[in-house]
Amino acid sequence: MAFTLEDLPIRDDLRGQSPYGAPQKHVRVQLNVNENTHPVPAEVADDIVESIRQALATVNRYPDREFSELRRSLTDYLNGGLEGPALLTPEQLWAANGSNEVLQQLLQAFGGPGRSVLGFPPTYSMHSILASGTGTRWIPAERDAEFGISPETVAAAIAEHQPDIVFLCGPNNPTGTPLPIETIAAAYDATDGIVMVDEAYAEFMPDDAPSALTLLPGRERLVVSRTMSKAFAFAGARVGYLAAHPAVIDAIRLVRLPYHLSALTQAAAVAALRHAPAMLAMVDDIKQQRDRMITELQDMGYRTYESWSNFVLFGGVADPHAAFEALLDEDVIVRDLGIPNHLRVSAGTAEETTAFLDAMRRVAAVQPPVRVDA
Ligand SMILES: Cc1ncc(COP(=O)(O)O)c(C=O)c1O
């Protein structure tokens, strides 16, 4: 018999687990992992390459452990979308290799054995996996109808479970559901622990919708995480960040690996942020394609949900696995998350969206949409 990881003296709590990861298939229309399907504009790519070239001149040295220039750039970017007292300072910013690493560092600092984190499934599946990897107990709580979380619901769950950390996701992945600002404030008031709001999809919210960042003043235990992977079309560069009180950043410094952000990553991210408007130029188009998906899926008879993100969850799929495979046969990949009768699809370019919708019409002809209640 072949030697497997089960034969190793691995941690008991990791036995039998599977690594996270959507299939990475080479398909023409890839709409399965909520990426921005638009490439980085060529002139921005040139500037990024030039910045990396310059950084290479000193790559024999360790990088700036505090990534000061990147923190200043991220601060300017966030402040550009904020007003008045919510203005942030670089001391409130922290970055890592994707927001996944930011969240892991947060759990390393504030979670761990003997501690717990409360979340509201269905939500981003890495939240519970990161909890498990850091030995933090994951407590799943119930959402309201239509996947919402009211201030009362969040306060009741916190009162019942007394978690050390609360993870909220707004807009929520995989449902796209908005997270009311009142719910975040109610969560904060209901706990003495850390409240972390994962805003990976913030740039896809309506322009007048307030971010959790506006709640930061006076809330020292509130943390807001963001990423350059989605709206910024920078998933392959791996840059995520958070904003919080400087004391939270001090706590994360205790667990981060020294020099965790490479000089090349820092240079690339700073250059990309110099071109924020060009990098974000496609956001409005993506939002339009998302809304088009919702309308046309509804017309086909599927059940859709309000989405403030760059993807759409839709229900009424008689056999999600068969539908997934049928789409794959047409060179379109979506996500089957194991939610009965549902699939999730990321908004693509106009052409990709058309290809998905046309393929979906053919799927609907073979397996007509069924009724679902949520
Ligand atoms: C809600 C949410 N948070 C965080 C992430 C991770 O993003 P990153 O690429 O910054 O690690 C994702 C990725 O899909 C996500 O959906």
Tab-separated table of C-alpha atoms and ligand atoms in Angstrom:
chain	number	residue	atom	x	y	z
A	1	MET	CA	0.000	0.000	0.000
A	2	ALA	CA	1.267	3.455	-0.881
A	3	PHE	CA	2.464	5.707	1.906
A	4	THR	CA	0.003	8.584	2.426
A	5	LEU	CA	-0.283	11.555	4.746
A	6	GLU	CA	-2.464	9.410	6.994
A	7	ASP	CA	0.679	7.383	7.784
A	8	LEU	CA	2.457	10.506	9.025
A	9	PRO	CA	2.288	11.833	12.602
A	10	ILE	CA	0.044	14.653	11.366
A	11	ARG	CA	-2.111	16.713	13.793
A	12	ASP	CA	-5.221	14.717	14.705
A	13	ASP	CA	-7.513	17.597	13.773
A	14	LEU	CA	-6.127	17.645	10.216
A	15	ARG	CA	-6.702	13.947	9.568
A	16	GLY	CA	-9.294	13.304	6.866
A	17	GLN	CA	-9.458	16.941	5.740
A	18	SER	CA	-9.220	18.080	2.107
A	19	PRO	CA	-7.281	21.105	0.929
A	20	TYR	CA	-9.307	24.102	-0.284
A	21	GLY	CA	-9.374	24.754	-3.984
A	22	ALA	CA	-11.738	25.089	-6.905
A	23	PRO	CA	-10.746	23.050	-9.959
A	24	GLN	CA	-8.128	24.942	-12.027
A	25	LYS	CA	-9.197	23.927	-15.529
A	26	HIS	CA	-8.132	25.521	-18.778
A	27	VAL	CA	-11.499	26.498	-20.111
A	28	ARG	CA	-12.323	29.374	-22.488
A	29	VAL	CA	-14.854	31.040	-20.182
A	30	GLN	CA	-13.644	30.818	-16.579
A	31	LEU	CA	-16.309	32.155	-14.253
A	32	ASN	CA	-15.727	29.965	-11.184
A	33	VAL	CA	-13.513	31.854	-8.702
A	34	ASN	CA	-14.823	35.437	-8.800
A	35	GLU	CA	-11.774	36.825	-10.516
A	36	ASN	CA	-11.824	39.984	-12.570
A	37	THR	CA	-11.717	38.486	-16.051
A	38	HIS	CA	-10.318	41.694	-17.576
A	39	PRO	CA	-6.525	41.734	-17.881
A	40	VAL	CA	-4.416	44.554	-16.424
A	41	PRO	CA	-4.258	47.387	-19.043
A	42	ALA	CA	-1.024	47.223	-21.070
A	43	GLU	CA	0.245	50.690	-20.066
A	44	VAL	CA	-0.236	49.831	-16.386
A	45	ALA	CA	1.516	46.491	-16.873
A	46	ASP	CA	4.489	48.352	-18.399
A	47	ASP	CA	4.763	50.611	-15.356
A	48	ILE	CA	4.498	47.615	-13.017
A	49	VAL	CA	7.280	45.826	-14.905
A	50	GLU	CA	9.490	48.922	-14.682
A	51	SER	CA	8.864	49.154	-10.915
A	52	ILE	CA	9.733	45.481	-10.485
A	53	ARG	CA	12.889	46.021	-12.554
A	54	GLN	CA	13.954	48.778	-10.164
A	55	ALA	CA	13.158	46.642	-7.125
A	56	LEU	CA	15.343	43.875	-8.537
A	57	ALA	CA	18.377	46.141	-8.196
A	58	THR	CA	18.250	45.633	-4.415
A	59	VAL	CA	16.660	42.190	-4.245
A	60	ASN	CA	19.858	40.854	-2.623
A	61	ARG	CA	18.613	42.690	0.507
A	62	TYR	CA	15.563	41.771	2.574
A	63	PRO	CA	12.532	43.907	1.717
A	64	ASP	CA	11.103	46.713	3.859
A	65	ARG	CA	9.547	44.623	6.642
A	66	GLU	CA	7.006	47.378	7.286
A	67	PHE	CA	6.197	47.923	3.554
A	68	SER	CA	5.830	51.620	4.392
A	69	GLU	CA	5.347	52.854	0.831
A	70	LEU	CA	2.663	50.256	0.147
A	71	ARG	CA	0.851	51.193	3.349
A	72	ARG	CA	0.890	54.843	2.299
A	73	SER	CA	-0.434	53.915	-1.148
A	74	LEU	CA	-3.212	51.756	0.297
A	75	THR	CA	-4.138	54.541	2.729
A	76	ASP	CA	-4.412	57.057	-0.116
A	77	TYR	CA	-6.495	54.610	-2.129
A	78	LEU	CA	-8.955	53.972	0.706
A	79	ASN	CA	-9.137	57.628	1.719
A	80	GLY	CA	-10.051	58.497	-1.866
A	81	GLY	CA	-13.356	56.723	-1.279
A	82	LEU	CA	-13.942	58.061	2.238
A	83	GLU	CA	-14.899	61.424	3.659
A	84	GLY	CA	-14.396	63.407	6.845
A	85	PRO	CA	-13.609	61.705	10.148
A	86	ALA	CA	-13.220	58.275	8.572
A	87	LEU	CA	-9.870	59.260	7.025
A	88	LEU	CA	-7.272	56.580	7.701
A	89	THR	CA	-3.554	56.830	8.473
A	90	PRO	CA	-0.832	54.389	7.300
A	91	GLU	CA	-0.469	53.158	10.913
A	92	GLN	CA	-3.949	51.654	10.496
A	93	LEU	CA	-3.040	49.626	7.403
A	94	TRP	CA	-1.567	46.157	7.126
A	95	ALA	CA	-0.992	43.973	4.064
A	96	ALA	CA	-0.043	40.394	3.241
A	97	ASN	CA	-0.041	37.855	0.415
A	98	GLY	CA	-3.751	37.974	-0.286
A	99	SER	CA	-6.492	38.718	2.203
A	100	ASN	CA	-6.414	35.003	3.070
A	101	GLU	CA	-3.047	35.584	4.732
A	102	VAL	CA	-4.338	38.730	6.434
A	103	LEU	CA	-7.211	36.701	7.908
A	104	GLN	CA	-4.862	33.925	8.947
A	105	GLN	CA	-2.617	36.404	10.761
A	106	LEU	CA	-5.656	37.859	12.505
A	107	LEU	CA	-6.670	34.395	13.709
A	108	GLN	CA	-3.108	33.643	14.808
A	109	ALA	CA	-3.122	36.784	16.929
A	110	PHE	CA	-6.655	36.688	18.331
A	111	GLY	CA	-7.789	33.066	17.915
A	112	GLY	CA	-5.996	29.781	18.467
A	113	PRO	CA	-6.565	26.808	20.774
A	114	GLY	CA	-9.215	27.489	23.415
A	115	ARG	CA	-10.682	30.349	21.405
A	116	SER	CA	-13.570	30.532	18.955
A	117	VAL	CA	-14.733	32.397	15.867
A	118	LEU	CA	-18.383	32.846	14.931
A	119	GLY	CA	-19.400	32.905	11.260
A	120	PHE	CA	-22.605	32.774	9.221
A	121	PRO	CA	-22.620	30.063	6.513
A	122	PRO	CA	-23.033	29.870	3.647
A	123	THR	CA	-20.042	32.171	3.574
A	124	TYR	CA	-16.493	32.236	2.235
A	125	SER	CA	-15.326	28.692	2.931
A	126	MET	CA	-11.768	29.747	3.772
A	127	HIS	CA	-13.063	31.384	6.962
A	128	SER	CA	-13.713	28.025	8.625
A	129	ILE	CA	-10.631	26.443	7.041
A	130	LEU	CA	-8.398	29.205	8.413
A	131	ALA	CA	-10.054	28.722	11.781
A	132	SER	CA	-9.232	25.023	11.659
A	133	GLY	CA	-5.642	25.632	10.533
A	134	THR	CA	-5.049	27.973	13.472
A	135	GLY	CA	-6.778	25.686	15.987
A	136	THR	CA	-9.626	28.153	16.489
A	137	ARG	CA	-13.070	26.614	17.098
A	138	TRP	CA	-15.481	27.526	14.266
A	139	ILE	CA	-19.049	28.253	15.374
A	140	PRO	CA	-21.582	28.380	12.518
A	141	ALA	CA	-24.669	30.531	13.164
A	142	GLU	CA	-27.934	30.798	11.215
A	143	ARG	CA	-28.705	33.535	8.715
A	144	ASP	CA	-32.140	35.133	8.175
A	145	ALA	CA	-34.280	34.488	5.096
A	146	GLU	CA	-32.626	35.348	1.750
A	147	PHE	CA	-29.200	34.919	3.427
A	148	GLY	CA	-29.416	38.280	5.252
A	149	ILE	CA	-28.126	39.011	8.785
A	150	SER	CA	-30.143	41.552	10.764
A	151	PRO	CA	-28.730	43.471	13.760
A	152	GLU	CA	-30.974	41.368	16.016
A	153	THR	CA	-29.764	38.087	14.488
A	154	VAL	CA	-26.091	38.957	14.894
A	155	ALA	CA	-26.559	40.206	18.458
A	156	ALA	CA	-28.504	37.070	19.448
A	157	ALA	CA	-25.866	34.731	17.982
A	158	ILE	CA	-23.077	36.572	19.803
A	159	ALA	CA	-25.027	36.512	23.073
A	160	GLU	CA	-25.604	32.774	22.705
A	161	HIS	CA	-22.085	31.704	21.694
A	162	GLN	CA	-19.806	34.351	23.276
A	163	PRO	CA	-17.144	34.003	20.566
A	164	ASP	CA	-13.687	35.589	20.788
A	165	ILE	CA	-13.919	36.698	17.155
A	166	VAL	CA	-16.853	37.418	14.826
A	167	PHE	CA	-16.347	36.997	11.078
A	168	LEU	CA	-18.782	38.855	8.837
A	169	CYS	CA	-18.571	38.950	5.061
A	170	GLY	CA	-20.034	41.900	3.206
A	171	PRO	CA	-21.007	41.522	0.458
A	172	ASN	CA	-21.161	37.827	1.276
A	173	ASN	CA	-19.523	35.140	-0.808
A	174	PRO	CA	-21.126	32.917	-2.212
A	175	THR	CA	-24.501	34.641	-1.998
A	176	GLY	CA	-23.635	38.273	-2.902
A	177	THR	CA	-25.844	39.422	-0.016
A	178	PRO	CA	-25.310	42.991	1.257
A	179	LEU	CA	-24.225	43.332	4.887
A	180	PRO	CA	-26.056	46.236	6.544
A	181	ILE	CA	-23.826	48.716	8.337
A	182	GLU	CA	-26.263	48.478	11.283
A	183	THR	CA	-25.505	44.755	11.569
A	184	ILE	CA	-21.776	45.465	11.872
A	185	ALA	CA	-22.391	48.118	14.529
A	186	ALA	CA	-24.707	45.755	16.431
A	187	ALA	CA	-22.107	42.969	16.317
A	188	TYR	CA	-19.474	45.318	17.703
A	189	ASP	CA	-21.744	46.439	20.552
A	190	ALA	CA	-22.636	42.838	21.405
A	191	THR	CA	-19.058	41.583	21.958
A	192	ASP	CA	-15.814	42.439	23.703
A	193	GLY	CA	-13.976	40.460	21.036
A	194	ILE	CA	-12.701	41.231	17.560
A	195	VAL	CA	-15.210	41.910	14.770
A	196	MET	CA	-13.726	41.263	11.358
A	197	VAL	CA	-15.588	42.367	8.237
A	198	ASP	CA	-14.330	40.737	5.032
A	199	GLU	CA	-14.929	43.346	2.310
A	200	ALA	CA	-13.219	41.510	-0.560
A	201	TYR	CA	-15.988	42.695	-2.919
A	202	ALA	CA	-16.464	46.233	-1.562
A	203	GLU	CA	-15.760	47.975	-4.867
A	204	PHE	CA	-18.771	46.233	-6.442
A	205	MET	CA	-21.234	47.670	-3.904
A	206	PRO	CA	-23.559	50.508	-5.005
A	207	ASP	CA	-21.649	53.811	-5.039
A	208	ASP	CA	-23.655	55.268	-2.150
A	209	ALA	CA	-23.427	52.173	0.110
A	210	PRO	CA	-21.225	52.872	3.173
A	211	SER	CA	-18.216	50.615	3.783
A	212	ALA	CA	-17.436	49.137	7.198
A	213	LEU	CA	-14.391	51.448	7.060
A	214	THR	CA	-16.703	54.328	8.001
A	215	LEU	CA	-17.355	52.592	11.337
A	216	LEU	CA	-13.674	52.377	12.326
A	217	PRO	CA	-13.394	55.657	14.283
A	218	GLY	CA	-13.905	54.860	17.974
A	219	ARG	CA	-14.136	51.095	17.376
A	220	GLU	CA	-10.725	49.709	18.358
A	221	ARG	CA	-11.738	46.028	17.948
A	222	LEU	CA	-13.193	46.396	14.448
A	223	VAL	CA	-11.122	45.113	11.521
A	224	VAL	CA	-11.955	45.535	7.826
A	225	SER	CA	-10.161	43.336	5.296
A	226	ARG	CA	-9.906	44.074	1.580
A	227	THR	CA	-8.100	42.628	-1.408
A	228	MET	CA	-6.556	43.701	-4.700
A	229	SER	CA	-7.592	40.323	-6.177
A	230	LYS	CA	-11.093	41.228	-7.318
A	231	ALA	CA	-11.952	44.748	-8.488
A	232	PHE	CA	-8.232	45.515	-8.979
A	233	ALA	CA	-7.659	42.541	-11.320
A	234	PHE	CA	-4.573	41.552	-9.305
A	235	ALA	CA	-5.409	38.039	-8.074
A	236	GLY	CA	-2.169	36.539	-9.359
A	237	ALA	CA	-0.027	39.103	-7.525
A	238	ARG	CA	-1.435	38.102	-4.091
A	239	VAL	CA	-2.058	41.352	-2.238
A	240	GLY	CA	-4.657	41.686	0.500
A	241	TYR	CA	-4.852	44.196	3.326
A	242	LEU	CA	-6.785	45.319	6.363
A	243	ALA	CA	-7.587	48.551	8.126
A	244	ALA	CA	-7.987	48.739	11.902
A	245	HIS	CA	-6.780	50.580	14.999
A	246	PRO	CA	-2.927	50.727	15.124
A	247	ALA	CA	-3.032	48.466	18.213
A	248	VAL	CA	-4.502	45.665	16.067
A	249	ILE	CA	-1.600	46.092	13.652
A	250	ASP	CA	0.809	45.825	16.603
A	251	ALA	CA	-0.846	42.518	17.552
A	252	ILE	CA	-0.416	41.159	14.022
A	253	ARG	CA	3.275	42.079	14.047
A	254	LEU	CA	3.671	39.469	16.811
A	255	VAL	CA	2.636	36.612	14.500
A	256	ARG	CA	3.656	37.676	10.991
A	257	LEU	CA	6.730	36.150	9.407
A	258	PRO	CA	9.502	38.717	9.022
A	259	TYR	CA	9.685	40.027	5.446
A	260	HIS	CA	6.471	38.226	4.494
A	261	LEU	CA	5.781	40.615	1.599
A	262	SER	CA	8.452	40.317	-1.066
A	263	ALA	CA	10.096	43.430	-2.493
A	264	LEU	CA	8.685	42.455	-5.900
A	265	THR	CA	5.140	42.192	-4.554
A	266	GLN	CA	5.485	45.545	-2.807
A	267	ALA	CA	6.798	47.217	-5.963
A	268	ALA	CA	4.058	45.705	-8.122
A	269	ALA	CA	1.293	46.714	-5.725
A	270	VAL	CA	2.532	50.280	-5.293
A	271	ALA	CA	2.748	50.661	-9.079
A	272	ALA	CA	-0.748	49.220	-9.578
A	273	LEU	CA	-2.173	51.574	-6.941
A	274	ARG	CA	-0.637	54.545	-8.802
A	275	HIS	CA	-3.036	53.565	-11.592
A	276	ALA	CA	-6.068	52.856	-9.437
A	277	PRO	CA	-8.621	54.518	-11.773
A	278	ALA	CA	-7.351	52.520	-14.796
A	279	MET	CA	-7.221	49.306	-12.761
A	280	LEU	CA	-10.787	49.854	-11.548
A	281	ALA	CA	-12.132	51.027	-14.904
A	282	MET	CA	-13.909	47.731	-15.524
A	283	VAL	CA	-15.861	47.665	-12.261
A	284	ASP	CA	-18.923	49.419	-13.714
A	285	ASP	CA	-18.910	47.095	-16.699
A	286	ILE	CA	-18.667	44.046	-14.428
A	287	LYS	CA	-21.587	45.330	-12.333
A	288	GLN	CA	-23.629	45.715	-15.533
A	289	GLN	CA	-22.832	42.157	-16.606
A	290	ARG	CA	-23.758	40.921	-13.108
A	291	ASP	CA	-27.135	42.665	-13.321
A	292	ARG	CA	-27.637	41.333	-16.829
A	293	MET	CA	-26.976	37.801	-15.546
A	294	ILE	CA	-29.568	38.287	-12.802
A	295	THR	CA	-32.227	39.555	-15.226
A	296	GLU	CA	-31.646	36.913	-17.882
A	297	LEU	CA	-31.391	34.022	-15.401
A	298	GLN	CA	-34.702	35.173	-13.912
A	299	ASP	CA	-36.232	35.274	-17.389
A	300	MET	CA	-35.125	31.662	-17.856
A	301	GLY	CA	-37.000	30.754	-14.673
A	302	TYR	CA	-34.104	30.590	-12.176
A	303	ARG	CA	-34.223	32.010	-8.655
A	304	THR	CA	-31.692	34.818	-8.188
A	305	TYR	CA	-30.664	36.900	-5.180
A	306	GLU	CA	-29.625	40.507	-4.744
A	307	SER	CA	-25.862	40.707	-5.368
A	308	TRP	CA	-23.523	43.528	-4.396
A	309	SER	CA	-20.504	41.619	-5.636
A	310	ASN	CA	-19.052	40.446	-8.964
A	311	PHE	CA	-20.933	37.129	-8.998
A	312	VAL	CA	-24.440	35.724	-8.898
A	313	LEU	CA	-25.850	32.809	-6.925
A	314	PHE	CA	-28.816	31.249	-8.660
A	315	GLY	CA	-31.224	28.549	-7.585
A	316	GLY	CA	-33.678	26.252	-9.274
A	317	VAL	CA	-31.003	24.119	-10.940
A	318	ALA	CA	-32.522	20.636	-10.972
A	319	ASP	CA	-29.149	18.845	-10.960
A	320	PRO	CA	-26.238	21.253	-10.268
A	321	HIS	CA	-23.586	18.620	-10.954
A	322	ALA	CA	-25.081	17.731	-14.351
A	323	ALA	CA	-25.521	21.438	-15.181
A	324	PHE	CA	-21.892	22.102	-14.193
A	325	GLU	CA	-20.713	19.315	-16.498
A	326	ALA	CA	-22.981	20.463	-19.351
A	327	LEU	CA	-21.539	23.982	-19.080
A	328	LEU	CA	-18.020	22.543	-18.989
A	329	ASP	CA	-18.749	20.720	-22.242
A	330	GLU	CA	-19.455	24.177	-23.696
A	331	ASP	CA	-16.113	25.505	-22.393
A	332	VAL	CA	-17.742	27.452	-19.533
A	333	ILE	CA	-16.805	26.824	-15.902
A	334	VAL	CA	-18.937	27.969	-12.949
A	335	ARG	CA	-18.903	26.951	-9.267
A	336	ASP	CA	-20.866	24.148	-7.671
A	337	LEU	CA	-20.597	24.867	-3.958
A	338	GLY	CA	-22.713	21.984	-2.807
A	339	ILE	CA	-25.710	24.227	-2.023
A	340	PRO	CA	-28.687	22.089	-3.135
A	341	ASN	CA	-30.152	23.248	-6.469
A	342	HIS	CA	-27.786	26.231	-6.698
A	343	LEU	CA	-24.754	27.295	-8.731
A	344	ARG	CA	-22.593	30.409	-8.543
A	345	VAL	CA	-21.228	32.262	-11.547
A	346	SER	CA	-18.821	35.203	-11.720
A	347	ALA	CA	-19.675	38.121	-13.983
A	348	GLY	CA	-17.343	38.181	-16.966
A	349	THR	CA	-16.767	40.421	-19.946
A	350	ALA	CA	-19.820	41.038	-22.143
A	351	GLU	CA	-18.722	38.181	-24.433
A	352	GLU	CA	-18.074	35.749	-21.587
A	353	THR	CA	-21.405	36.636	-20.002
A	354	THR	CA	-23.177	36.040	-23.307
A	355	ALA	CA	-21.418	32.677	-23.709
A	356	PHE	CA	-22.531	31.642	-20.204
A	357	LEU	CA	-26.129	32.803	-20.675
A	358	ASP	CA	-26.446	31.091	-24.061
A	359	ALA	CA	-25.057	27.860	-22.612
A	360	MET	CA	-27.431	28.178	-19.640
A	361	ARG	CA	-30.424	28.468	-21.990
A	362	ARG	CA	-29.424	25.148	-23.506
A	363	VAL	CA	-29.048	23.631	-20.008
A	364	ALA	CA	-32.528	24.938	-19.102
A	365	ALA	CA	-33.982	23.309	-22.206
A	366	VAL	CA	-32.646	19.908	-21.080
A	367	GLN	CA	-33.333	20.271	-17.334
A	368	PRO	CA	-36.090	22.863	-16.764
A	369	PRO	CA	-35.658	25.082	-13.650
A	370	VAL	CA	-37.294	23.773	-10.477
A	371	ARG	CA	-38.848	25.720	-7.590
A	372	VAL	CA	-36.598	26.473	-4.610
A	373	ASP	CA	-37.321	28.178	-1.300
A	374	ALA	CA	-34.565	30.066	0.523
B	1	LIG	C1	-14.923	36.833	0.740
B	1	LIG	C2	-13.534	36.592	0.300
B	1	LIG	N1	-12.529	36.967	1.089
B	1	LIG	C3	-11.256	36.759	0.761
B	1	LIG	C4	-10.923	36.140	-0.427
B	1	LIG	C5	-9.472	35.856	-0.703
B	1	LIG	O1	-8.920	36.778	-1.514
B	1	LIG	P1	-7.351	36.928	-1.692
B	1	LIG	O2	-7.096	36.646	-3.113
B	1	LIG	O3	-7.105	38.367	-1.320
B	1	LIG	O4	-6.655	35.997	-0.757
B	1	LIG	C6	-11.921	35.735	-1.294
B	1	LIG	C7	-11.589	35.055	-2.558
B	1	LIG	O5	-12.390	34.569	-3.292
B	1	LIG	C8	-13.260	35.960	-0.919
B	1	LIG	O6	-14.273	35.567	-1.694
